[in-house]
Amino acid sequence: MNTLLIQHILLDGEPRDILIEGSRFKSIAPRLDTVAAHTIDGSGMAIVPPFYNTHTHAAMTSMRGYADDIELFAWLQNHIWPAEKHITPDDVYHFSRLAILEMIRTGTVFFNDMYWHALATVRAVEEMGVRAAIGRMFIESSPGVVTERNARENAALEALRPTLSGRIQLTFAPHAIYTVSGQTLRTISEEARAKDAFIHIHASETEAEVADCIKAHGMTPVAWLDACGMLTPKTILAHAIHLTTDDIARIRDCRCVIAHMPCSNFKLASGQFRFHEVAEQNGCCVTIGTDGCASNNNLSMLDEMKFAALSAKGEARLPTAAPAKMVFDCATRHGAEAFGIDAGVIAEGKLADALLIDLRYPLMAPCHNLISNLVYSADSSCIDTVICDGRVLMENKAIPSERDIIAAAQDACRSLFERLVR
Amino acid sequence: MNTLLIQHILLDGEPRDILIEGSRFKSIAPRLDTVAAHTIDGSGMAIVPPFYNTHTHAAMTSMRGYADDIELFAWLQNHIWPAEKHITPDDVYHFSRLAILEMIRTGTVFFNDMYWHALATVRAVEEMGVRAAIGRMFIESSPGVVTERNARENAALEALRPTLSGRIQLTFAPHAIYTVSGQTLRTISEEARAKDAFIHIHASETEAEVADCIKAHGMTPVAWLDACGMLTPKTILAHAIHLTTDDIARIRDCRCVIAHMPCSNFKLASGQFRFHEVAEQNGCCVTIGTDGCASNNNLSMLDEMKFAALSAKGEARLPTAAPAKMVFDCATRHGAEAFGIDAGVIAEGKLADALLIDLRYPLMAPCHNLISNLVYSADSSCIDTVICDGRVLMENKAIPSERDIIAAAQDACRSLFERLVR
C-alpha cells in the first residue's frame, strides 16, 4: 500500500510531500503531484526518524513497579528470578505485546531483546509490525553446559529462522561473562561469525563484575571478551559502564556497539557511563537502550534521551557535553545503522520508518529547535503517528486493539503473580 | 459547583465515591448516595494528589530550546539576558499562559515563580485557575539599590495584593546573594517577617557562588543568608547543591524548604544535590521544582520526579535511596505544606486539588504499585483530568482554548525574537 504524507516538516524546518511506496520512502519533494491509497495531512506536524532501542528485555513489562528501590542482588534473588521461573510462553507473548504497544506509543520501532521464551516474542513482533533483533539466549548451569531449557528454546528459534519476516533478525545473546564460560563464549563467537550474526551481551555493568573478572582471568571484562573472540563490529555491549582507557580503545578499535542505558544505571546505582569521554572524546559507537521495565521502569526512548543528555553533562561537569543532536542520533540513526537496518533518516530510498510529531502540543511549543524539543522536552503525548517498514502502526494517537492488548497483559500478570504466591 | 467522582481508585487501591463541594473534598466513601451538577465516572481511573512546583520562571517557556548545551555564563550573557531585555508584559502574559497550560497537562496545579513583569503572570494565573506564589523580585543595579524597573514592578504588585484570589500569594524573591546586597537582604527579611510572607531565593547553586561568598564574607552562602536573617520556615532555597555539613544542619534547624531541581542541575552541570544525605539522613524539608524552560526544558514534574529518584540513587551509589513514595511526597504533599496550602492529599476537608490518572495507558500497566508507576514510568499521556480548588481545569485530556493559547504564545515568541535580531 502507498501512503502520501502531505506537507510534513523535516528536521531542516522545510515542509515536504513524502510518498511511501511499499516499505520505502519513494519520493520527497516540495510538492508531489500524485495520489495514494492513504493520505496523511501534515499541517502542524513534523516528520522525524523513530527510535531504535538497542537493549531491552521486552516481556519484563510484567514487572513494572513490582520491586523497586532494592539492592541489586536482593532484587534478582528475591524478586525477579523467582517470578521468572513461573513465566510461560503465553505470558511472554502477552507481556511482549504490551511492551511493543508501549514502544509504539513512545516512538520506538525496533528493539534488541534478550529474554526467555523468545518464540513468543517473535510472534508478538510479527503480529504488531515492528522490527526486532531477538536473542538466542545463553545461560549456563555449569561451565560449558547451557541449561536444557535454554538449548531447547534456541533450537526452536533456529528452526523458525527461515520463516521470519525481514523485520526480525536473530542474535546470539550470551547473558554475561559471569553466567557463560569462556569456552562457550568462544563457540558462540565462531558460530556468530559463520552466520554473520550479531552478538548481544551485558558487559562491565557493575564494579563487582569487573573485580571478579580480574580475579578469575587477570584482565577486565572487555579484554576477556576480546580474548574470547567476542569483540566485532556486530557485537552489542550492554551498559559498558566501568571501562579502563584500554577498554575504551579496544571497543573503538574493534568497532563494537555500546548500548547505553542511563535510567537503569541510575536506578540500580550501577555507576555512571562516561558518555563524554567514550563517545565524544574517543569516538566509540554509542546507541541508546531502555533496559527492561523492572529497572527503568518504562520503555520510553524519550525519557532515555533526556537522561542520556543531562546525565552526561553532570558526569563530565560540562554543560556542552552530549549536545541534543548527538544524543538524538544515538537514539535513531546510530541504532539503525548498528543493526544494519537501512533506516534512521527520512530520505528517498530509505526504509520508511518515521514518527509524525504534533507541534501544537504545549511541550513542543515554541519550536526554536525541533531536536532540542524532542530530546529535552517531549513525551509520548507529542507523538501522533508511527510508521514502520511503510506500515502505519499508530495514526492520530490510535492503535487498533490497544485496550485488548492491555487487558490481556493485565490478566496474564494477575495469573502469574497468583501462581507465584502459591 | 459540586462535582461527584464515582469509583475512583485511591492510593490505597480502594475505589471510592468522592464529592467535591466548592473548593474542598466534602465526602469520600465506598458509595455516596448523592447527585451533583457534574459527575465523572472513574472506571479504570485513579485519583491522586497533583504536583506543587516549588521553583520556576514560568514565562521562560519562550526560551524552550533557544540556547542549549552552552556553558552557564555564556548562556546567560549571550542568550538569556539579551532576550529578556526585550520581553514586554504582554509577552509574559502569553508565555505564562503557555506555561500554565503545560503545567495542567503534566499534572501541576501550583508554581512558585520568580520573573519580570509579575503582574502579567498574576493575570494568567487568575484566568487559568491554578495556584501560584508570585515573587516581588529583587535584583540590584548597585549594592542597596534595587533597579528602578524592579522597584516599580514590586510597587504595582503590592498595590494589587488586596484584590488577589485565595489561589495567589506574593513572596519576596531576591534573586541571589550575588545580585542582592546583604543590606537589602536584611531589609527584605524584616519586611517578610512583618508580612508573614515567604522568601524565595537561589542559593548555593554553583561552586563559584560558594567560593565568591567565602571570599567576600568569610562564610558559605547558607551561613551568609542566616547572618542576614533570611533563614526561616517560610524560606525557599532554590537548588542548595553545594552544602557543607554545617549548612545542612542550619537548613534543618531553621526548617527552611529546599526546592530541588535535578534536570536543571544536570543540564547546566551545576553539580549533584545530595538527596540521600540532605533529605533522608538529615531530615531537611525537600520539595521539587522544575526551574524554567531554558534549563530543563519542560515544566513536567513527572520528568522531575524520575530524575530526582534515579539521580539520588546514582549520587549515593545506593539503589535503596530516594524511594518512590518519598519522592512522590516531595513533589506533592511537601510542596503544598511548604506553602501553607491545605492540600496535597485526597482527604475529606482538604482543598480539592487532584489528578485523575488513566490506568489503561500502557505506561501505567500493570499496576503493581501506583506511586511507582507515577514516579518511574508515567508521562503526561497518563493524566486524564486535573482539578484545582474544586474546579475542573482539564477533563478527558481536553483544556478549553488550548490551541488559542499555544498560537498566541507562538506569535508573541516570533515577534520577540524578531525584535531581538533587529
mmCIF file of C-alpha atoms in Angstrom, chain B residues 33-253:
data_model
loop_
_atom_site.group_PDB
_atom_site.id
_atom_site.type_symbol
_atom_site.label_atom_id
_atom_site.label_comp_id
_atom_site.label_asym_id
_atom_site.label_seq_id
_atom_site.Cartn_x
_atom_site.Cartn_y
_atom_site.Cartn_z
ATOM 1 C CA ASP B 33 -25.947 8.361 47.585
ATOM 2 C CA THR B 34 -25.999 11.855 46.145
ATOM 3 C CA VAL B 35 -26.143 13.807 42.920
ATOM 4 C CA ALA B 36 -24.024 16.730 41.756
ATOM 5 C CA ALA B 37 -24.009 19.291 38.972
ATOM 6 C CA HIS B 38 -21.091 17.468 37.375
ATOM 7 C CA THR B 39 -20.223 13.763 37.512
ATOM 8 C CA ILE B 40 -17.019 12.000 36.411
ATOM 9 C CA ASP B 41 -17.076 8.226 36.148
ATOM 10 C CA GLY B 42 -13.896 6.617 37.406
ATOM 11 C CA SER B 43 -13.813 3.187 35.806
ATOM 12 C CA GLY B 44 -10.155 2.482 35.121
ATOM 13 C CA MET B 45 -9.057 5.688 36.805
ATOM 14 C CA ALA B 46 -7.124 6.526 39.936
ATOM 15 C CA ILE B 47 -7.283 9.775 41.906
ATOM 16 C CA VAL B 48 -4.007 11.133 43.271
ATOM 17 C CA PRO B 49 -2.723 14.471 44.548
ATOM 18 C CA PRO B 50 -1.350 16.819 41.874
ATOM 19 C CA PHE B 51 2.098 18.393 41.812
ATOM 20 C CA TYR B 52 3.315 21.569 43.515
ATOM 21 C CA ASN B 53 6.291 23.049 41.624
ATOM 22 C CA THR B 54 8.349 24.978 44.168
ATOM 23 C CA HIS B 55 10.709 26.844 41.837
ATOM 24 C CA THR B 56 10.278 28.047 38.280
ATOM 25 C CA HIS B 57 10.385 31.027 35.961
ATOM 26 C CA ALA B 58 7.142 30.277 34.139
ATOM 27 C CA ALA B 59 7.368 32.784 31.301
ATOM 28 C CA MET B 60 10.681 31.279 30.180
ATOM 29 C CA THR B 61 8.625 28.823 28.100
ATOM 30 C CA SER B 62 9.516 31.342 25.378
ATOM 31 C CA MET B 63 13.099 30.101 25.525
ATOM 32 C CA ARG B 64 12.462 26.352 25.379
ATOM 33 C CA GLY B 65 15.257 25.011 23.177
ATOM 34 C CA TYR B 66 16.513 28.501 22.371
ATOM 35 C CA ALA B 67 20.036 28.058 23.747
ATOM 36 C CA ASP B 68 21.055 24.568 24.857
ATOM 37 C CA ASP B 69 24.321 22.822 25.525
ATOM 38 C CA ILE B 70 26.151 26.036 26.378
ATOM 39 C CA GLU B 71 28.409 26.992 29.299
ATOM 40 C CA LEU B 72 26.430 28.774 32.084
ATOM 41 C CA PHE B 73 27.923 32.253 31.885
ATOM 42 C CA ALA B 74 27.935 32.385 28.065
ATOM 43 C CA TRP B 75 24.359 31.136 28.201
ATOM 44 C CA LEU B 76 23.198 33.987 30.448
ATOM 45 C CA GLN B 77 25.400 36.697 28.916
ATOM 46 C CA ASN B 78 24.912 35.972 25.213
ATOM 47 C CA HIS B 79 21.480 34.382 25.059
ATOM 48 C CA ILE B 80 19.135 34.651 28.044
ATOM 49 C CA TRP B 81 19.754 38.216 29.273
ATOM 50 C CA PRO B 82 19.709 39.891 25.824
ATOM 51 C CA ALA B 83 16.418 38.163 25.036
ATOM 52 C CA GLU B 84 14.909 39.140 28.386
ATOM 53 C CA LYS B 85 15.619 42.844 27.807
ATOM 54 C CA HIS B 86 13.042 42.791 25.005
ATOM 55 C CA ILE B 87 10.260 40.953 26.840
ATOM 56 C CA THR B 88 7.095 43.004 27.417
ATOM 57 C CA PRO B 89 4.317 42.438 29.993
ATOM 58 C CA ASP B 90 2.135 41.151 27.168
ATOM 59 C CA ASP B 91 4.809 38.619 26.252
ATOM 60 C CA VAL B 92 4.991 37.445 29.861
ATOM 61 C CA TYR B 93 1.219 37.044 29.908
ATOM 62 C CA HIS B 94 1.233 34.804 26.821
ATOM 63 C CA PHE B 95 4.321 32.830 27.848
ATOM 64 C CA SER B 96 2.878 32.320 31.349
ATOM 65 C CA ARG B 97 -0.351 31.036 29.860
ATOM 66 C CA LEU B 98 1.637 28.568 27.759
ATOM 67 C CA ALA B 99 3.494 27.537 30.936
ATOM 68 C CA ILE B 100 0.278 27.043 32.895
ATOM 69 C CA LEU B 101 -1.204 25.052 30.015
ATOM 70 C CA GLU B 102 1.855 22.786 30.086
ATOM 71 C CA MET B 103 1.620 22.505 33.875
ATOM 72 C CA ILE B 104 -2.020 21.470 33.741
ATOM 73 C CA ARG B 105 -1.270 18.859 31.049
ATOM 74 C CA THR B 106 1.577 17.483 33.177
ATOM 75 C CA GLY B 107 -0.411 17.499 36.427
ATOM 76 C CA THR B 108 0.835 20.600 38.243
ATOM 77 C CA VAL B 109 -1.613 22.968 39.984
ATOM 78 C CA PHE B 110 0.803 25.276 41.810
ATOM 79 C CA PHE B 111 4.057 27.024 40.976
ATOM 80 C CA ASN B 112 6.423 29.239 42.900
ATOM 81 C CA ASP B 113 7.559 31.869 40.404
ATOM 82 C CA MET B 114 10.357 34.395 40.077
ATOM 83 C CA TYR B 115 10.279 36.559 36.952
ATOM 84 C CA TRP B 116 9.930 40.006 35.439
ATOM 85 C CA HIS B 117 6.537 41.644 34.771
ATOM 86 C CA ALA B 118 4.947 39.545 37.505
ATOM 87 C CA LEU B 119 1.601 41.342 37.153
ATOM 88 C CA ALA B 120 1.165 39.644 33.803
ATOM 89 C CA THR B 121 1.835 36.264 35.411
ATOM 90 C CA VAL B 122 -0.740 37.050 38.114
ATOM 91 C CA ARG B 123 -3.290 37.771 35.388
ATOM 92 C CA ALA B 124 -2.554 34.441 33.645
ATOM 93 C CA VAL B 125 -2.868 32.527 36.940
ATOM 94 C CA GLU B 126 -6.158 34.182 37.855
ATOM 95 C CA GLU B 127 -7.632 33.417 34.441
ATOM 96 C CA MET B 128 -6.450 29.825 34.175
ATOM 97 C CA GLY B 129 -7.434 28.682 37.661
ATOM 98 C CA VAL B 130 -4.187 27.307 39.098
ATOM 99 C CA ARG B 131 -2.385 28.369 42.279
ATOM 100 C CA ALA B 132 0.849 30.333 42.451
ATOM 101 C CA ALA B 133 3.289 32.104 44.704
ATOM 102 C CA ILE B 134 4.455 35.130 42.760
ATOM 103 C CA GLY B 135 7.695 36.866 43.624
ATOM 104 C CA ARG B 136 8.375 40.503 44.291
ATOM 105 C CA MET B 137 11.735 40.168 42.551
ATOM 106 C CA PHE B 138 14.874 41.975 43.676
ATOM 107 C CA ILE B 139 17.979 42.499 41.541
ATOM 108 C CA GLU B 140 20.271 45.415 42.313
ATOM 109 C CA SER B 141 21.959 47.822 39.953
ATOM 110 C CA SER B 142 24.494 48.631 42.708
ATOM 111 C CA PRO B 143 24.593 47.419 46.343
ATOM 112 C CA GLY B 144 21.499 48.583 48.204
ATOM 113 C CA VAL B 145 19.789 49.960 45.088
ATOM 114 C CA VAL B 146 17.088 47.801 43.557
ATOM 115 C CA THR B 147 16.794 48.556 39.839
ATOM 116 C CA GLU B 148 14.183 51.131 39.032
ATOM 117 C CA ARG B 149 12.148 48.776 36.830
ATOM 118 C CA ASN B 150 12.240 46.253 39.636
ATOM 119 C CA ALA B 151 11.049 48.690 42.313
ATOM 120 C CA ARG B 152 8.252 49.923 40.061
ATOM 121 C CA GLU B 153 7.021 46.391 39.370
ATOM 122 C CA ASN B 154 7.081 45.469 43.057
ATOM 123 C CA ALA B 155 5.064 48.571 43.972
ATOM 124 C CA ALA B 156 2.450 47.672 41.356
ATOM 125 C CA LEU B 157 2.330 44.093 42.628
ATOM 126 C CA GLU B 158 1.890 45.295 46.197
ATOM 127 C CA ALA B 159 -0.980 47.563 45.083
ATOM 128 C CA LEU B 160 -2.689 44.572 43.502
ATOM 129 C CA ARG B 161 -2.426 42.431 46.644
ATOM 130 C CA PRO B 162 -5.823 43.214 48.235
ATOM 131 C CA THR B 163 -7.604 42.143 45.038
ATOM 132 C CA LEU B 164 -5.925 38.746 44.618
ATOM 133 C CA SER B 165 -7.871 35.497 44.850
ATOM 134 C CA GLY B 166 -7.023 32.942 47.538
ATOM 135 C CA ARG B 167 -5.095 30.937 44.944
ATOM 136 C CA ILE B 168 -2.305 33.503 44.765
ATOM 137 C CA GLN B 169 0.173 34.625 47.375
ATOM 138 C CA LEU B 170 3.021 37.102 46.999
ATOM 139 C CA THR B 171 6.548 36.232 48.067
ATOM 140 C CA PHE B 172 9.747 38.208 48.481
ATOM 141 C CA ALA B 173 12.088 36.912 45.801
ATOM 142 C CA PRO B 174 15.589 38.367 45.986
ATOM 143 C CA HIS B 175 17.347 36.732 43.031
ATOM 144 C CA ALA B 176 20.552 35.538 44.754
ATOM 145 C CA ILE B 177 23.291 36.622 47.128
ATOM 146 C CA TYR B 178 25.470 37.703 44.194
ATOM 147 C CA THR B 179 22.832 40.082 42.781
ATOM 148 C CA VAL B 180 21.397 41.440 46.052
ATOM 149 C CA SER B 181 23.457 43.020 48.859
ATOM 150 C CA GLY B 182 23.415 41.947 52.490
ATOM 151 C CA GLN B 183 21.867 45.287 53.398
ATOM 152 C CA THR B 184 18.887 44.687 51.090
ATOM 153 C CA LEU B 185 18.588 41.046 52.186
ATOM 154 C CA ARG B 186 18.254 42.248 55.806
ATOM 155 C CA THR B 187 15.534 44.746 54.839
ATOM 156 C CA ILE B 188 13.677 42.056 52.880
ATOM 157 C CA SER B 189 13.905 39.644 55.795
ATOM 158 C CA GLU B 190 12.315 42.209 58.117
ATOM 159 C CA GLU B 191 9.551 43.035 55.652
ATOM 160 C CA ALA B 192 8.831 39.343 55.051
ATOM 161 C CA ARG B 193 8.548 38.690 58.787
ATOM 162 C CA ALA B 194 6.276 41.720 59.211
ATOM 163 C CA LYS B 195 4.005 40.493 56.405
ATOM 164 C CA ASP B 196 4.361 36.772 57.362
ATOM 165 C CA ALA B 197 5.345 36.209 53.716
ATOM 166 C CA PHE B 198 7.541 33.637 52.001
ATOM 167 C CA ILE B 199 11.099 34.329 50.895
ATOM 168 C CA HIS B 200 12.299 32.728 47.668
ATOM 169 C CA ILE B 201 15.969 32.839 46.663
ATOM 170 C CA HIS B 202 18.522 30.916 44.575
ATOM 171 C CA ALA B 203 21.140 29.540 46.968
ATOM 172 C CA SER B 204 24.355 27.525 46.645
ATOM 173 C CA GLU B 205 23.684 26.650 43.029
ATOM 174 C CA THR B 206 27.267 26.767 41.763
ATOM 175 C CA GLU B 207 30.735 26.236 43.186
ATOM 176 C CA ALA B 208 31.694 29.747 42.046
ATOM 177 C CA GLU B 209 28.869 31.251 44.129
ATOM 178 C CA VAL B 210 30.156 29.430 47.224
ATOM 179 C CA ALA B 211 33.799 30.384 46.596
ATOM 180 C CA ASP B 212 32.917 34.044 45.972
ATOM 181 C CA CYS B 213 30.776 34.202 49.127
ATOM 182 C CA ILE B 214 33.512 32.709 51.292
ATOM 183 C CA LYS B 215 35.945 35.234 49.819
ATOM 184 C CA ALA B 216 33.597 38.196 50.356
ATOM 185 C CA HIS B 217 32.021 37.298 53.699
ATOM 186 C CA GLY B 218 34.187 34.548 55.168
ATOM 187 C CA MET B 219 31.266 32.127 55.217
ATOM 188 C CA THR B 220 29.149 29.903 52.952
ATOM 189 C CA PRO B 221 26.053 31.273 51.182
ATOM 190 C CA VAL B 222 23.787 29.441 53.653
ATOM 191 C CA ALA B 223 25.636 30.900 56.640
ATOM 192 C CA TRP B 224 25.558 34.335 54.979
ATOM 193 C CA LEU B 225 21.791 34.080 54.411
ATOM 194 C CA ASP B 226 21.420 33.159 58.079
ATOM 195 C CA ALA B 227 23.512 36.168 59.083
ATOM 196 C CA CYS B 228 21.134 38.329 57.003
ATOM 197 C CA GLY B 229 18.101 36.885 58.809
ATOM 198 C CA MET B 230 16.906 35.058 55.699
ATOM 199 C CA LEU B 231 16.572 31.505 57.040
ATOM 200 C CA THR B 232 13.019 30.931 58.278
ATOM 201 C CA PRO B 233 10.422 28.127 57.916
ATOM 202 C CA LYS B 234 8.919 30.314 55.177
ATOM 203 C CA THR B 235 12.155 30.482 53.169
ATOM 204 C CA ILE B 236 12.537 28.512 49.910
ATOM 205 C CA LEU B 237 16.127 27.867 48.910
ATOM 206 C CA ALA B 238 16.296 27.017 45.200
ATOM 207 C CA HIS B 239 18.956 24.422 44.273
ATOM 208 C CA ALA B 240 21.012 24.196 47.507
ATOM 209 C CA ILE B 241 23.515 21.904 45.773
ATOM 210 C CA HIS B 242 26.836 22.771 47.354
ATOM 211 C CA LEU B 243 26.242 22.370 51.080
ATOM 212 C CA THR B 244 28.624 21.767 53.958
ATOM 213 C CA THR B 245 27.625 19.589 56.923
ATOM 214 C CA ASP B 246 27.094 22.803 58.851
ATOM 215 C CA ASP B 247 24.875 24.227 56.050
ATOM 216 C CA ILE B 248 22.696 21.109 56.132
ATOM 217 C CA ALA B 249 22.268 21.355 59.920
ATOM 218 C CA ARG B 250 21.447 25.053 59.647
ATOM 219 C CA ILE B 251 18.792 24.457 56.953
ATOM 220 C CA ARG B 252 17.264 21.668 59.042
ATOM 221 C CA ASP B 253 17.312 23.634 62.308
#
